[in-house]
Backbone as CSV, one residue per row, in Angstrom:
resi,resn,N_x,N_y,N_z,CA_x,CA_y,CA_z,C_x,C_y,C_z
1,MET,-5.508,29.056,56.783,-4.181,29.409,57.217,-4.190,29.559,58.722
2,GLU,-3.057,29.277,59.266,-2.953,29.378,60.718,-2.336,30.708,61.080
3,GLU,-2.628,31.111,62.267,-2.111,32.394,62.721,-0.718,32.246,63.268
4,GLU,-0.022,33.387,63.264,1.340,33.369,63.767,1.310,33.265,65.277
5,GLY,2.340,32.692,65.798,2.426,32.585,67.250,3.164,31.345,67.629
6,PRO,3.045,30.984,68.896,3.761,29.800,69.365,3.205,28.552,68.700
7,PRO,4.023,27.520,68.606,3.590,26.291,67.956,2.384,25.704,68.692
8,HIS,1.592,25.040,67.951,0.398,24.426,68.508,0.754,23.210,69.326
9,ILE,-0.101,22.802,70.151,0.135,21.669,71.050,0.270,20.398,70.216
10,GLU,-0.536,20.275,69.150,-0.482,19.069,68.321,0.880,18.924,67.662
11,GLU,1.424,20.020,67.176,2.723,19.978,66.527,3.791,19.582,67.523
12,LEU,3.662,20.062,68.741,4.637,19.716,69.773,4.567,18.232,70.097
13,GLN,3.349,17.723,70.156,3.203,16.311,70.463,3.780,15.466,69.325
14,LEU,3.531,15.861,68.091,4.067,15.128,66.944,5.587,15.130,66.972
15,ALA,6.170,16.277,67.260,7.620,16.361,67.324,8.146,15.471,68.427
16,GLN,7.441,15.415,69.566,7.872,14.585,70.680,7.760,13.118,70.307
17,GLN,6.663,12.719,69.640,6.487,11.334,69.237,7.573,10.922,68.241
18,ASP,7.880,11.822,67.298,8.926,11.517,66.320,10.248,11.277,67.017
19,SER,10.533,12.084,68.014,11.810,11.926,68.691,11.816,10.664,69.525
20,GLU,10.694,10.239,70.050,10.630,9.025,70.837,10.771,7.806,69.933
21,CYS,10.259,7.913,68.719,10.321,6.784,67.779,11.742,6.503,67.361
22,MET,12.531,7.532,67.273,13.911,7.332,66.848,14.686,6.794,68.029
23,GLU,15.334,5.682,67.782,16.133,5.104,68.857,17.579,5.454,68.592
24,SER,18.061,6.376,69.327,19.453,6.746,69.166,20.058,6.890,70.554
25,PRO,21.328,6.567,70.686,21.963,6.621,71.997,22.132,8.057,72.515
26,ALA,22.174,9.019,71.585,22.381,10.393,72.038,21.070,10.944,72.588
27,PRO,21.145,11.862,73.527,19.920,12.450,74.066,19.219,13.249,72.976
28,VAL,17.911,13.223,72.951,17.104,13.860,71.934,16.639,15.211,72.442
29,GLU,16.811,16.183,71.573,16.337,17.506,71.923,15.026,17.749,71.208
30,ASN,14.142,18.375,71.855,12.888,18.718,71.217,13.091,19.987,70.424
31,VAL,12.810,19.890,69.087,12.983,21.046,68.233,11.597,21.484,67.800
32,PHE,11.340,22.752,67.955,10.043,23.272,67.563,10.219,24.036,66.267
33,VAL,9.379,23.652,65.263,9.475,24.282,63.961,8.140,24.932,63.658
34,ASP,8.240,26.119,63.186,7.038,26.855,62.840,6.516,26.341,61.509
35,LYS,5.221,26.032,61.420,4.612,25.493,60.204,4.738,26.474,59.053
36,LYS,4.612,27.766,59.313,4.751,28.758,58.250,6.159,28.737,57.688
37,ALA,7.133,28.559,58.547,8.515,28.507,58.083,8.724,27.285,57.188
38,VAL,8.139,26.164,57.617,8.253,24.938,56.815,7.586,25.157,55.463
39,ASP,6.418,25.759,55.453,5.718,26.016,54.190,6.540,26.925,53.288
40,LYS,7.120,27.984,53.876,7.912,28.911,53.066,9.176,28.240,52.540
41,LEU,9.816,27.444,53.391,11.017,26.727,52.945,10.665,25.749,51.809
42,THR,9.522,25.068,51.983,9.079,24.121,50.954,8.788,24.863,49.660
43,GLU,8.094,25.964,49.791,7.763,26.766,48.618,9.019,27.286,47.936
44,GLY,9.985,27.742,48.701,11.248,28.231,48.133,12.008,27.111,47.434
45,LEU,12.052,25.952,48.087,12.745,24.794,47.501,12.078,24.388,46.188
46,LEU,10.742,24.335,46.205,10.018,23.961,44.984,10.206,25.006,43.890
47,SER,10.137,26.287,44.250,10.291,27.324,43.228,11.700,27.321,42.655
48,HIS,12.668,26.869,43.447,14.046,26.816,42.954,14.262,25.627,42.007
49,TYR,13.738,24.452,42.387,14.008,23.240,41.600,12.908,22.864,40.616
50,LEU,11.686,23.314,40.833,10.572,22.890,39.992,10.736,23.275,38.525
51,PRO,11.168,24.499,38.172,11.327,24.798,36.730,12.332,23.875,36.052
52,ASP,13.443,23.615,36.721,14.433,22.701,36.125,13.852,21.291,35.970
53,LEU,13.104,20.851,36.981,12.503,19.519,36.908,11.451,19.454,35.797
54,GLN,10.664,20.530,35.656,9.669,20.547,34.580,10.348,20.562,33.212
55,ASN,11.419,21.336,33.093,12.182,21.343,31.832,12.752,19.956,31.543
56,SER,13.281,19.339,32.583,13.823,17.981,32.412,12.723,17.014,31.999
57,LYS,11.540,17.175,32.621,10.414,16.301,32.275,10.019,16.489,30.818
58,ARG,9.939,17.748,30.365,9.601,18.021,28.969,10.659,17.437,28.033
59,ALA,11.919,17.623,28.409,13.008,17.092,27.578,12.927,15.567,27.498
60,MET,12.619,14.932,28.619,12.502,13.466,28.623,11.314,13.018,27.756
61,GLN,10.189,13.752,27.831,9.042,13.408,27.001,9.379,13.569,25.517
62,GLU,10.090,14.635,25.196,10.488,14.870,23.815,11.443,13.774,23.336
63,LEU,12.389,13.421,24.192,13.312,12.336,23.835,12.568,11.018,23.636
64,THR,11.583,10.770,24.492,10.802,9.541,24.361,10.036,9.539,23.043
65,GLN,9.417,10.686,22.702,8.713,10.772,21.426,9.663,10.574,20.252
66,ASN,10.816,11.209,20.315,11.807,11.048,19.241,12.275,9.604,19.143
67,GLN,12.412,8.958,20.283,12.840,7.564,20.293,11.777,6.684,19.628
68,VAL,10.501,6.957,19.919,9.421,6.190,19.295,9.436,6.404,17.784
69,ILE,9.628,7.667,17.372,9.681,7.971,15.933,10.860,7.242,15.291
70,LEU,12.011,7.254,15.958,13.197,6.559,15.427,12.951,5.058,15.314
71,LEU,12.300,4.490,16.324,12.021,3.057,16.277,11.080,2.720,15.121
72,ASP,10.062,3.553,14.906,9.151,3.326,13.776,9.894,3.435,12.447
73,THR,10.736,4.458,12.328,11.503,4.649,11.095,12.436,3.464,10.858
74,LEU,13.089,3.032,11.921,14.002,1.893,11.818,13.241,0.642,11.398
75,ASP,12.060,0.445,11.955,11.237,-0.706,11.588,10.857,-0.646,10.112
76,GLN,10.518,0.544,9.628,10.184,0.704,8.210,11.391,0.395,7.327
77,GLU,12.566,0.845,7.741,13.781,0.581,6.957,14.096,-0.909,6.918
78,VAL,13.914,-1.576,8.052,14.154,-3.022,8.099,13.193,-3.729,7.145
79,THR,11.940,-3.278,7.133,10.956,-3.864,6.222,11.371,-3.641,4.773
80,LYS,11.877,-2.449,4.462,12.334,-2.169,3.090,13.480,-3.097,2.708
81,PHE,14.430,-3.300,3.632,15.556,-4.186,3.338,15.071,-5.617,3.103
82,ARG,14.116,-6.053,3.909,13.578,-7.407,3.720,12.911,-7.521,2.350
83,ASP,12.164,-6.486,1.974,11.510,-6.500,0.667,12.540,-6.541,-0.454
84,CYS,13.614,-5.759,-0.298,14.673,-5.754,-1.325,15.321,-7.133,-1.430
85,ASN,15.593,-7.751,-0.291,16.187,-9.089,-0.314,15.233,-10.089,-0.951
86,ALA,13.941,-9.935,-0.667,12.963,-10.829,-1.283,12.949,-10.633,-2.790
87,LEU,13.046,-9.365,-3.246,13.081,-9.097,-4.686,14.330,-9.690,-5.316
88,LEU,15.466,-9.568,-4.624,16.701,-10.153,-5.161,16.568,-11.662,-5.273
89,ASP,15.983,-12.288,-4.240,15.769,-13.730,-4.294,14.834,-14.082,-5.441
90,LEU,13.795,-13.279,-5.632,12.845,-13.520,-6.704,13.522,-13.371,-8.066
91,ASN,14.354,-12.342,-8.208,15.081,-12.140,-9.471,16.004,-13.321,-9.757
92,SER,16.698,-13.797,-8.732,17.599,-14.930,-8.954,16.804,-16.179,-9.333
93,LEU,15.612,-16.335,-8.734,14.774,-17.477,-9.106,14.326,-17.381,-10.562
94,PHE,13.948,-16.166,-10.992,13.541,-16.004,-12.393,14.714,-16.255,-13.335
95,THR,15.889,-15.787,-12.968,17.078,-16.023,-13.792,17.365,-17.512,-13.887
96,GLU,17.275,-18.189,-12.756,17.524,-19.635,-12.734,16.472,-20.376,-13.563
97,ALA,15.219,-19.930,-13.457,14.151,-20.559,-14.241,14.395,-20.369,-15.736
98,LYS,14.877,-19.184,-16.113,15.172,-18.914,-17.526,16.286,-19.834,-18.022
99,VAL,17.324,-20.021,-17.202,18.431,-20.902,-17.579,17.923,-22.328,-17.794
100,TYR,17.107,-22.810,-16.855,16.595,-24.177,-16.980,15.636,-24.307,-18.162
101,HIS,14.873,-23.262,-18.441,13.996,-23.283,-19.609,14.822,-23.416,-20.892
102,ASN,15.910,-22.650,-20.981,16.788,-22.739,-22.156,17.382,-24.137,-22.279
103,LYS,17.762,-24.729,-21.148,18.299,-26.093,-21.186,17.251,-27.065,-21.714
104,LEU,16.008,-26.899,-21.245,14.934,-27.784,-21.716,14.684,-27.605,-23.217
105,VAL,14.710,-26.365,-23.680,14.519,-26.110,-25.115,15.629,-26.788,-25.913
106,ASN,16.871,-26.676,-25.430,17.999,-27.315,-26.129,17.861,-28.832,-26.128
107,ILE,17.439,-29.399,-25.003,17.256,-30.863,-24.939,16.157,-31.290,-25.913
108,ARG,15.079,-30.520,-25.980,13.982,-30.843,-26.902,14.469,-30.821,-28.352
109,LYS,15.237,-29.777,-28.703,15.782,-29.697,-30.077,16.665,-30.902,-30.363
110,GLU,17.486,-31.251,-29.393,18.393,-32.385,-29.572,17.607,-33.686,-29.747
111,MET,16.542,-33.830,-28.958,15.719,-35.040,-29.082,15.045,-35.101,-30.447
112,ILE,14.557,-33.967,-30.952,13.931,-33.941,-32.282,14.962,-34.320,-33.344
113,MET,16.171,-33.771,-33.213,17.238,-34.070,-34.176,17.592,-35.571,-34.120
114,LEU,17.709,-36.119,-32.924,18.023,-37.542,-32.794,16.897,-38.401,-33.366
115,HIS,15.653,-37.995,-33.163,14.515,-38.737,-33.724,14.581,-38.752,-35.246
116,GLU,14.885,-37.580,-35.835,14.996,-37.497,-37.299,16.116,-38.392,-37.803
117,LYS,17.260,-38.378,-37.109,18.392,-39.220,-37.534,18.038,-40.698,-37.434
118,THR,17.381,-41.093,-36.353,17.033,-42.513,-36.217,16.018,-42.925,-37.282
119,THR,15.090,-42.019,-37.604,14.118,-42.330,-38.662,14.839,-42.533,-39.995
120,LYS,15.780,-41.644,-40.309,16.540,-41.780,-41.563,17.351,-43.073,-41.568
121,LEU,17.966,-43.389,-40.415,18.753,-44.625,-40.341,17.870,-45.858,-40.515
122,LYS,16.678,-45.817,-39.939,15.760,-46.955,-40.087,15.364,-47.128,-41.546
123,LYS,15.062,-46.007,-42.237,14.703,-46.082,-43.657,15.857,-46.649,-44.477
124,ARG,17.061,-46.159,-44.171,18.244,-46.629,-44.902,18.474,-48.109,-44.644
125,ALA,18.325,-48.521,-43.366,18.506,-49.937,-43.039,17.469,-50.789,-43.760
126,LEU,16.223,-50.300,-43.839,15.175,-51.036,-44.541,15.506,-51.160,-46.033
127,LYS,15.972,-50.061,-46.638,16.360,-50.098,-48.057,17.502,-51.079,-48.276
128,LEU,18.515,-51.023,-47.397,19.642,-51.952,-47.525,19.183,-53.393,-47.382
129,GLN,18.265,-53.616,-46.436,17.768,-54.982,-46.237,16.995,-55.442,-47.475
130,GLN,16.176,-54.552,-48.001,15.419,-54.908,-49.213,16.367,-55.171,-50.383
131,GLN,17.406,-54.332,-50.479,18.375,-54.509,-51.570,19.097,-55.840,-51.403
132,LYS,19.499,-56.206,-50.192,20.182,-57.484,-49.971,19.254,-58.642,-50.289
133,GLN,17.980,-58.511,-49.877,17.040,-59.581,-50.186,16.869,-59.734,-51.698
134,LYS,16.806,-58.584,-52.376,16.669,-58.607,-53.833,17.889,-59.254,-54.461
135,GLU,19.095,-58.848,-53.952,20.329,-59.446,-54.503,20.382,-60.947,-54.219
136,ALA,19.955,-61.317,-53.003,19.959,-62.745,-52.668,18.982,-63.502,-53.555
137,LEU,17.826,-62.918,-53.829,16.830,-63.549,-54.687,17.385,-63.675,-56.115
138,GLU,18.010,-62.598,-56.569,18.595,-62.637,-57.914,19.694,-63.691,-58.000
139,LYS,20.504,-63.787,-56.942,21.566,-64.805,-56.921,20.955,-66.199,-56.977
140,GLU,19.920,-66.372,-56.180,19.262,-67.689,-56.143,18.667,-68.025,-57.511
141,GLN,18.050,-67.034,-58.111,17.474,-67.270,-59.443,18.582,-67.559,-60.454
142,GLN,19.697,-66.842,-60.337,20.826,-67.060,-61.233,21.373,-68.473,-61.044
143,ARG,21.509,-68.909,-59.814,22.019,-70.256,-59.562,21.063,-71.301,-60.120
144,GLU,19.783,-71.071,-59.925,18.807,-72.032,-60.450,18.896,-72.095,-61.982
145,LYS,19.056,-70.938,-62.624,19.191,-70.931,-64.088,20.434,-71.705,-64.504
146,GLU,21.542,-71.487,-63.767,22.770,-72.201,-64.119,22.613,-73.704,-63.912
147,LEU,21.965,-74.065,-62.799,21.735,-75.496,-62.567,20.859,-76.092,-63.672
148,GLU,19.865,-75.389,-64.063,18.961,-75.852,-65.123,19.733,-75.969,-66.433
149,ARG,20.557,-75.011,-66.690,21.355,-75.032,-67.903,22.335,-76.201,-67.882
150,GLU,22.967,-76.407,-66.710,23.883,-77.553,-66.616,23.133,-78.846,-66.812
151,ARG,21.965,-78.969,-66.308,21.173,-80.183,-66.487,20.857,-80.407,-67.978
152,GLN,20.578,-79.315,-68.614,20.249,-79.458,-70.031,21.507,-79.793,-70.848
153,LEU,22.650,-79.307,-70.371,23.872,-79.587,-71.098,24.387,-81.012,-70.862
154,ILE,23.998,-81.570,-69.838,24.467,-82.933,-69.561,23.877,-83.836,-70.667
155,ALA,24.747,-84.671,-71.186,24.347,-85.509,-72.306,23.292,-86.502,-71.860
156,LYS,22.338,-86.616,-72.717,21.287,-87.566,-72.425,21.599,-88.855,-73.199
157,PRO,21.497,-89.942,-72.569,21.716,-91.187,-73.336,20.632,-91.316,-74.417
158,ALA,21.093,-91.787,-75.508,20.188,-91.941,-76.631,19.245,-93.125,-76.369
159,LYS,18.143,-93.001,-76.919,17.167,-94.024,-76.698,17.465,-95.169,-77.697
160,LYS,17.384,-96.336,-77.289,17.577,-97.475,-78.160,16.304,-97.728,-78.898
161,SER,16.469,-97.907,-80.125,15.311,-98.202,-80.884,15.258,-99.605,-81.353
């Protein structure tokens, strides 16, 4: 600490240099300030504003922490919403797959039914064809019998003896 008394020569020189550095049109007065007075004024100013500034700093830190917590929470909520949307999409896909599966089952049943009908129709057509062939054969045999009978009925010339 410095002792009380007149300002030191160094302080006077500094004050003079400061005033010379400033370029102003008005004449410069040399002002002598006591270092103890400056220290006390600084200390008073700091003691007046420092608690409020420290409180503000704490409040800002708390707000920053709360903001980080809010951002994390918001990120988690966004992730939950994405998961829910993915589940909804998955559910709709399963529903759609079930619908298409039912359609395939119905098509398969229909194909089996059509196969059975075509098989029955083929059997019936074969029976009808066999029956027509049989009838045609019987007709042919009947015609041959009639022709043979007509031949036998035709008068034969008697043999000359």
